[in-house]
Short mmCIF file of C-alpha atoms in Angstrom, two decimals:
data_model
loop_
_atom_site.label_atom_id
_atom_site.label_comp_id
_atom_site.label_asym_id
_atom_site.label_seq_id
_atom_site.Cartn_x
_atom_site.Cartn_y
_atom_site.Cartn_z
CA ARG V 1 -0.01 0.29 -0.17
CA LEU V 2 1.19 3.74 -0.91
CA VAL V 3 2.16 5.71 2.05
CA ARG V 4 0.57 8.92 1.99
CA ARG V 5 3.08 11.96 1.94
CA THR V 6 2.63 15.21 3.10
CA MET V 7 2.12 17.50 -0.11
CA VAL V 8 5.24 20.35 -0.49
CA ALA V 9 4.46 23.77 0.49
CA ARG V 10 2.29 26.01 -1.74
CA SER V 11 5.13 28.05 -2.88
CA GLN V 12 6.52 25.35 -4.65
CA LEU V 13 2.94 24.44 -6.80
CA LEU V 14 3.90 24.14 -10.39
CA ILE V 15 3.15 26.88 -12.45
CA VAL V 16 1.34 25.64 -15.84
CA VAL V 17 2.50 27.25 -18.81
CA PHE V 18 0.34 26.70 -22.17
CA ALA V 19 2.09 25.74 -25.32
CA VAL V 20 0.62 27.24 -28.39
CA GLY V 21 -0.58 24.85 -31.20
CA ARG V 22 -3.22 23.82 -33.13
CA GLY V 23 -6.89 22.72 -31.04
CA ALA V 24 -7.48 22.50 -27.05
CA ARG V 25 -4.44 20.82 -25.44
CA GLU V 26 -4.64 18.36 -22.43
CA VAL V 27 -2.69 19.48 -19.46
CA PRO V 28 -1.16 16.86 -17.32
CA ALA V 29 -2.66 16.54 -13.64
CA TRP V 30 0.73 17.22 -12.16
CA CYS V 31 0.99 20.63 -13.48
CA HIS V 32 -1.61 21.30 -10.85
CA ARG V 33 -0.10 19.68 -7.88
CA SER V 34 3.33 19.41 -6.24
CA VAL V 35 5.23 16.66 -7.03
CA GLU V 36 9.01 15.71 -6.03
CA SER V 37 9.58 13.95 -9.22
CA VAL V 38 8.32 12.83 -13.16
CA ALA V 39 8.35 9.68 -14.94
CA PHE V 40 8.41 10.70 -18.96
CA PHE V 41 6.59 8.60 -21.28
CA SER V 42 7.56 8.92 -24.47
CA ALA V 43 6.96 7.51 -27.89
CA ILE V 44 7.71 7.64 -31.55
CA HIS V 45 5.36 8.46 -34.16
CA LYS V 46 2.93 5.48 -34.88
CA SER V 47 4.57 3.40 -32.03
CA GLY V 48 1.82 4.43 -29.31
CA THR V 49 1.52 7.99 -28.68
CA THR V 50 -2.11 8.45 -28.41
CA LEU V 51 -1.88 5.25 -25.87
CA SER V 52 0.91 6.61 -23.97
CA ALA V 53 -0.53 9.96 -23.62
CA LYS V 54 -4.19 8.55 -22.77
CA GLY V 55 -2.47 6.00 -20.13
CA GLY V 56 -0.38 8.94 -18.71
CA LEU V 57 -3.51 10.91 -18.05
CA CYS V 58 -5.13 8.13 -16.23
CA PHE V 59 -2.09 7.58 -14.15
CA ASN V 60 -2.01 11.24 -13.07
CA ALA V 61 -5.06 11.51 -11.72
CA PHE V 62 -4.81 7.85 -9.97
CA LEU V 63 -1.33 9.59 -8.42
CA ASP V 64 -3.27 12.77 -7.35
CA ARG V 65 -5.95 11.02 -5.43
CA ALA V 66 -3.25 8.99 -3.64
CA ASP V 67 -1.31 11.66 -2.75
CA VAL V 68 1.62 10.45 -4.68
CA PRO V 69 4.37 13.23 -5.55
CA ILE V 70 4.83 11.78 -8.74
CA GLY V 71 3.82 12.89 -12.39
CA VAL V 72 3.79 11.66 -15.36
CA ASN V 73 4.06 13.74 -18.71
CA ASN V 74 1.94 13.97 -21.59
CA PRO V 75 3.81 13.24 -24.90
CA ARG V 76 1.15 14.63 -26.92
CA THR V 77 1.30 17.94 -25.58
CA SER V 78 3.83 20.28 -25.49
CA VAL V 79 2.76 21.13 -22.02
CA ILE V 80 5.73 22.53 -19.79
CA CYS V 81 5.22 23.08 -16.17
CA GLY V 82 6.92 26.45 -14.85
CA SER V 83 10.07 27.26 -12.83
CA ASN V 84 9.37 24.70 -9.98
CA PHE V 85 9.58 21.88 -12.80
CA PRO V 86 11.08 18.93 -10.59
CA ALA V 87 14.88 18.30 -11.35
CA LYS V 88 14.38 14.97 -10.72
CA ILE V 89 13.25 12.10 -13.52
CA SER V 90 12.31 8.88 -11.64
CA GLN V 91 11.66 7.08 -14.75
CA SER V 92 11.64 7.09 -18.28
CA VAL V 93 9.18 4.80 -19.99
CA THR V 94 9.35 4.46 -24.26
CA TRP V 95 6.88 2.85 -25.83
CA THR V 96 8.44 0.82 -28.96
CA ARG V 97 7.16 -1.74 -31.57
CA ASP V 98 8.44 -4.02 -33.86
CA PRO V 99 10.38 -2.17 -36.70
CA PHE V 100 7.94 -3.82 -40.03
CA ASP V 101 4.51 -3.30 -37.72
CA TRP V 102 5.70 0.25 -37.59
CA ILE V 103 6.39 0.74 -41.05
CA VAL V 104 3.27 -0.69 -42.32
CA SER V 105 1.38 1.40 -39.69
CA ASN V 106 3.13 4.52 -41.17
CA TYR V 107 2.54 3.23 -44.82
CA MET V 108 -1.24 3.04 -43.99
CA TYR V 109 -1.48 6.64 -41.88
CA ASP V 110 0.11 8.39 -44.92
CA ARG V 111 -2.00 7.09 -47.43
CA ARG V 112 -5.00 7.48 -45.16
CA GLY V 113 -3.90 11.29 -45.13
CA ASN V 114 -4.75 12.42 -41.77
CA GLU V 115 -1.84 14.66 -41.77
CA GLU V 116 -2.04 16.78 -44.37
CA ASN V 117 1.02 19.17 -43.96
CA ARG V 118 3.73 16.76 -44.95
CA PHE V 119 5.90 19.51 -46.07
CA TRP V 120 8.73 17.70 -46.89
CA PHE V 121 7.30 15.54 -49.57
CA PRO V 122 7.54 17.66 -52.60
CA ALA V 123 10.89 19.10 -51.63
CA VAL V 124 12.32 15.68 -50.95
CA LEU V 125 11.05 14.29 -54.10
CA GLY V 126 12.69 16.99 -55.88
CA ASP V 127 16.22 16.87 -54.22
CA PRO V 128 18.32 15.39 -57.07
CA VAL V 129 20.42 14.21 -54.19
CA PHE V 130 17.55 12.01 -52.60
CA ALA V 131 16.30 11.01 -56.16
CA ALA V 132 19.55 9.57 -56.89
CA ASP V 133 19.69 7.97 -53.77
CA LEU V 134 16.59 6.51 -53.88
CA ALA V 135 17.37 5.32 -57.37
CA ALA V 136 20.29 3.65 -56.18
CA SER V 137 18.55 2.23 -53.49
CA LEU V 138 15.41 1.09 -54.89
CA PRO V 139 15.99 0.70 -58.75
CA GLY V 140 13.24 -0.13 -61.25
CA PHE V 141 10.81 1.85 -59.21
CA ASN V 142 9.67 4.75 -60.71
CA TYR V 143 8.99 7.53 -58.23
CA SER V 144 7.57 10.67 -59.70
CA ALA V 145 4.47 13.03 -58.33
CA LEU V 146 2.31 15.21 -60.62
CA PRO V 147 2.33 18.69 -59.83
CA GLY V 148 0.65 19.86 -56.65
CA GLU V 149 0.04 16.26 -55.75
CA LYS V 150 -0.04 15.62 -51.83
CA PHE V 151 1.70 12.76 -50.51
CA ASP V 152 -1.47 10.76 -49.67
CA ALA V 153 -2.79 11.17 -53.31
CA TRP V 154 0.63 9.95 -54.46
CA LEU V 155 0.66 7.11 -52.23
CA LYS V 156 -2.98 5.87 -53.33
CA ARG V 157 -1.62 6.35 -56.80
CA LEU V 158 0.94 4.21 -56.23
CA PRO V 159 1.24 0.05 -55.95
CA LEU V 160 1.12 -1.17 -52.46
CA VAL V 161 5.10 -2.47 -53.11
CA GLU V 162 6.23 0.86 -54.49
CA GLY V 163 4.54 3.08 -51.39
CA LEU V 164 6.24 0.22 -48.78
CA ALA V 165 9.05 0.48 -50.22
CA PHE V 166 9.40 4.17 -50.02
CA GLU V 167 8.05 4.20 -46.40
CA LEU V 168 11.17 2.06 -46.23
CA PHE V 169 13.51 4.26 -47.85
CA ILE V 170 12.57 7.42 -46.47
CA ARG V 171 12.92 6.12 -42.79
CA MET V 172 16.14 4.78 -43.68
CA GLY V 173 18.44 7.70 -42.50
CA GLU V 174 20.39 9.66 -44.92
CA PRO V 175 23.82 8.36 -45.95
CA LYS V 176 26.75 10.28 -44.46
CA GLY V 177 26.70 13.82 -45.43
CA ARG V 178 23.36 13.98 -46.74
CA ASP V 179 20.63 16.11 -45.11
CA TYR V 180 17.25 15.88 -47.21
CA ARG V 181 15.07 14.01 -45.13
CA LYS V 182 14.44 16.86 -42.62
CA GLY V 183 13.53 15.47 -39.74
CA ILE V 184 11.91 12.44 -40.52
CA GLN V 185 11.94 10.04 -37.93
CA THR V 186 13.96 7.05 -38.93
CA ILE V 187 14.58 3.51 -37.92
CA GLY V 188 18.20 4.57 -36.82
CA ALA V 189 16.47 6.95 -33.99
CA PHE V 190 13.64 4.35 -33.65
CA ALA V 191 16.10 1.89 -32.68
CA GLU V 192 18.07 4.38 -30.12
CA VAL V 193 15.23 5.40 -28.24
CA SER V 194 14.16 1.75 -27.63
CA ARG V 195 16.91 0.95 -25.32
CA GLY V 196 16.27 -0.16 -21.65
CA ALA V 197 15.09 -2.53 -19.62
CA ARG V 198 12.18 -4.44 -20.95
CA ILE V 199 8.72 -4.50 -19.06
CA GLY V 200 5.26 -5.83 -20.38
CA ALA V 201 2.60 -8.14 -19.67
CA ASP V 202 5.40 -11.20 -19.02
CA ALA V 203 8.33 -8.83 -17.92
CA ALA V 204 8.36 -7.59 -14.34
CA PRO V 205 9.09 -3.89 -13.53
CA SER V 206 12.78 -3.00 -13.51
CA SER V 207 14.25 -0.45 -11.19
CA GLU V 208 16.25 1.36 -13.74
CA GLY V 209 15.80 4.61 -14.67
CA ARG V 210 14.94 3.91 -18.26
CA VAL V 211 12.85 1.04 -19.74
CA SER V 212 10.84 0.52 -22.75
CA VAL V 213 7.46 -1.54 -23.08
CA CYS V 214 6.28 -2.83 -26.65
CA LEU V 215 2.95 -1.72 -28.32
CA GLU V 216 2.12 -5.21 -29.43
CA ASP V 217 1.81 -6.26 -25.56
CA PHE V 218 -1.62 -3.79 -25.71
CA MET V 219 -2.67 -5.24 -29.08
CA SER V 220 -3.61 -8.70 -27.94
CA ASP V 221 -6.31 -9.13 -25.51
CA PRO V 222 -7.56 -7.29 -22.37
CA ALA V 223 -6.13 -9.42 -19.97
CA ARG V 224 -2.48 -8.72 -21.47
CA THR V 225 -3.47 -5.20 -21.42
CA HIS V 226 -4.04 -5.10 -18.18
CA ARG V 227 -1.03 -7.21 -16.72
CA THR V 228 1.13 -4.70 -18.90
CA TRP V 229 -0.37 -1.49 -17.63
CA ARG V 230 -0.26 -2.88 -13.98
CA ASN V 231 4.07 -3.43 -14.71
CA VAL V 232 4.03 -0.20 -16.45
CA LEU V 233 2.73 1.32 -13.15
CA GLN V 234 4.94 -0.41 -10.85
CA ALA V 235 7.72 0.97 -12.75
CA VAL V 236 6.20 4.46 -12.35
CA ALA V 237 5.00 3.79 -8.94
CA PRO V 238 6.22 0.97 -6.99
CA GLY V 239 3.97 -0.42 -4.69
CA ALA V 240 1.15 1.27 -6.07
CA VAL V 241 -2.12 -0.99 -6.04
CA PRO V 242 -4.62 0.57 -8.96
CA ASP V 243 -8.07 1.57 -7.58
CA ALA V 244 -11.16 0.84 -9.21
CA ALA V 245 -10.91 4.44 -11.03
CA LEU V 246 -7.80 3.67 -12.54
CA GLU V 247 -8.95 0.32 -13.69
CA GLN V 248 -11.86 1.81 -15.55
CA CYS V 249 -9.92 4.51 -17.16
CA ILE V 250 -7.26 2.29 -18.62
CA ALA V 251 -10.28 0.03 -19.86
CA ASP V 252 -11.54 2.93 -21.31
CA HIS V 253 -8.57 3.02 -23.62
CA ASP V 254 -8.20 -0.72 -24.12
CA THR V 255 -8.78 -1.22 -28.28
CA THR V 256 -8.88 -4.83 -27.88
CA ALA V 257 -12.37 -4.62 -26.28
CA SER V 258 -14.63 -5.55 -28.86
CA GLN V 259 -15.65 -3.41 -31.12
CA ALA V 260 -18.99 -2.55 -30.02
CA THR V 261 -17.49 -1.62 -26.79
CA PHE V 262 -14.93 0.45 -27.83
CA LEU V 263 -16.92 2.19 -30.20
CA ASN V 264 -20.02 2.55 -27.99
CA ASN V 265 -17.84 4.22 -25.59
CA THR V 266 -18.91 7.99 -26.19
CA ARG V 267 -16.11 9.44 -24.37
CA HIS V 268 -12.90 7.41 -26.29
CA ALA V 269 -14.65 6.45 -29.34
CA HIS V 270 -12.73 8.50 -31.97
CA HIS V 271 -9.30 7.84 -32.17
CA PRO V 272 -7.78 9.15 -35.40
CA HIS V 273 -4.45 8.58 -34.95
CA GLY V 274 -4.64 4.81 -35.08
CA THR V 275 -4.78 2.37 -37.92
CA TYR V 276 -6.41 -0.37 -35.81
CA ARG V 277 -9.17 -2.89 -37.83
CA THR V 278 -8.31 -0.90 -41.23
CA VAL V 279 -7.27 -4.31 -42.93
CA SER V 280 -7.88 -8.09 -42.58
CA PRO V 281 -5.16 -10.05 -40.55
CA THR V 282 -4.60 -11.92 -44.00
CA GLU V 283 -3.69 -8.13 -45.52
CA LEU V 284 -1.61 -7.25 -42.43
CA ASP V 285 0.68 -10.56 -42.90
CA GLY V 286 1.01 -9.65 -46.38
CA MET V 287 2.17 -6.15 -46.04
CA LEU V 288 4.55 -7.49 -43.35
CA LYS V 289 5.94 -10.15 -45.62
CA MET V 290 6.25 -7.65 -48.42
CA ALA V 291 8.12 -5.09 -46.18
CA ARG V 292 10.51 -8.00 -44.91
CA GLY V 293 11.24 -8.75 -48.62
CA LEU V 294 11.78 -5.29 -49.76
CA ASP V 295 14.33 -4.60 -46.71
CA ALA V 296 16.03 -7.85 -47.20
CA GLY V 297 16.35 -7.26 -50.68
CA PHE V 298 17.45 -3.61 -51.62
CA LEU V 299 18.02 -2.21 -47.73
CA GLY V 300 20.34 -4.77 -46.47
CA GLY V 301 18.12 -5.89 -43.92
CA THR V 302 18.59 -2.69 -42.08
CA TYR V 303 14.98 -3.14 -40.76
CA ALA V 304 15.59 -6.80 -40.00
CA ALA V 305 18.26 -5.70 -37.60
CA ALA V 306 16.63 -3.19 -36.03
CA ALA V 307 13.84 -5.99 -35.15
CA GLN V 308 16.32 -8.39 -33.58
CA ARG V 309 17.56 -5.61 -31.44
CA ILE V 310 14.02 -4.33 -30.01
CA GLY V 311 12.86 -7.71 -29.62
CA CYS V 312 9.26 -6.97 -29.66
CA ASN V 313 7.04 -9.87 -30.33
CA THR V 314 5.43 -9.77 -33.89
CA THR V 315 3.08 -13.10 -34.04
CA ARG V 316 -0.42 -12.45 -35.27
CA ALA V 317 -1.77 -13.22 -31.85
CA ALA V 318 0.38 -10.60 -30.24
CA ARG V 319 -0.99 -7.85 -32.57
CA ARG V 320 -3.99 -9.23 -33.90
CA ARG V 321 -6.48 -6.56 -33.05
CA PHE V 322 -5.07 -3.46 -34.90
CA VAL V 323 -1.83 -2.02 -36.75
#
């Protein structure tokens, strides 16, 4: 059981600074109370950003109710608490996933066109150095865009194999001396942030200050999802016993629940960032097989090597619910 701790002086209350951005921002609960340390949740695009943010909000509310002076940041916002921001980072939890699952999810997301401002697309595709590297890496593929064509429309026009090949290439990382990807998240950065002791449904929490958790552990079934969240909580606040409100909050964001249950949850039914339930298991397996073949045939097994280092479970049972 958690031991209740006395709140620190009012003068140490954190000041909320709202970041400028599109739409309303969710302010982490710990910005409104005094905390002694912060657990940082982080995820690269399409590796659990929304899930980790929603879970962080659930954790914050629970820690607040339990008078535990630990906060969890929200990776989906740019909110920064002011001058009394606690210097101590108690834990860093990074969401990661199998690189091939990551590529397929990025491809489906980009093709769907949820984020229109792919500002790098026309500039990168029109860069002669990039075009030469692309042609050398993917010989026989024809990549040309129509005037004013957006990235999603371009991907929809391409055959599947060419679209997946481009996603694999654009996230490879520039060759030495190149700088044409303009901040696009790459497999090298993905593998780097995935370091740290692994926790999950079948892995006990670690006392290390840097841990990672596979998105696949949230993709199988409610029981596995529940065990994974409990172990993440123990990494953040050792000894914490979830209350009913936390259990319900986590369940509200469980995408492995039945489709009817998930879609009928009026508070959390709209998750436009996800690409779950948009293809059949057979289609997904086909895209993953194609991506692995492209990586082996054209890119020297770069993603296969990263998958080996990251070590997330990619069986159909481990990710059967969504991409």
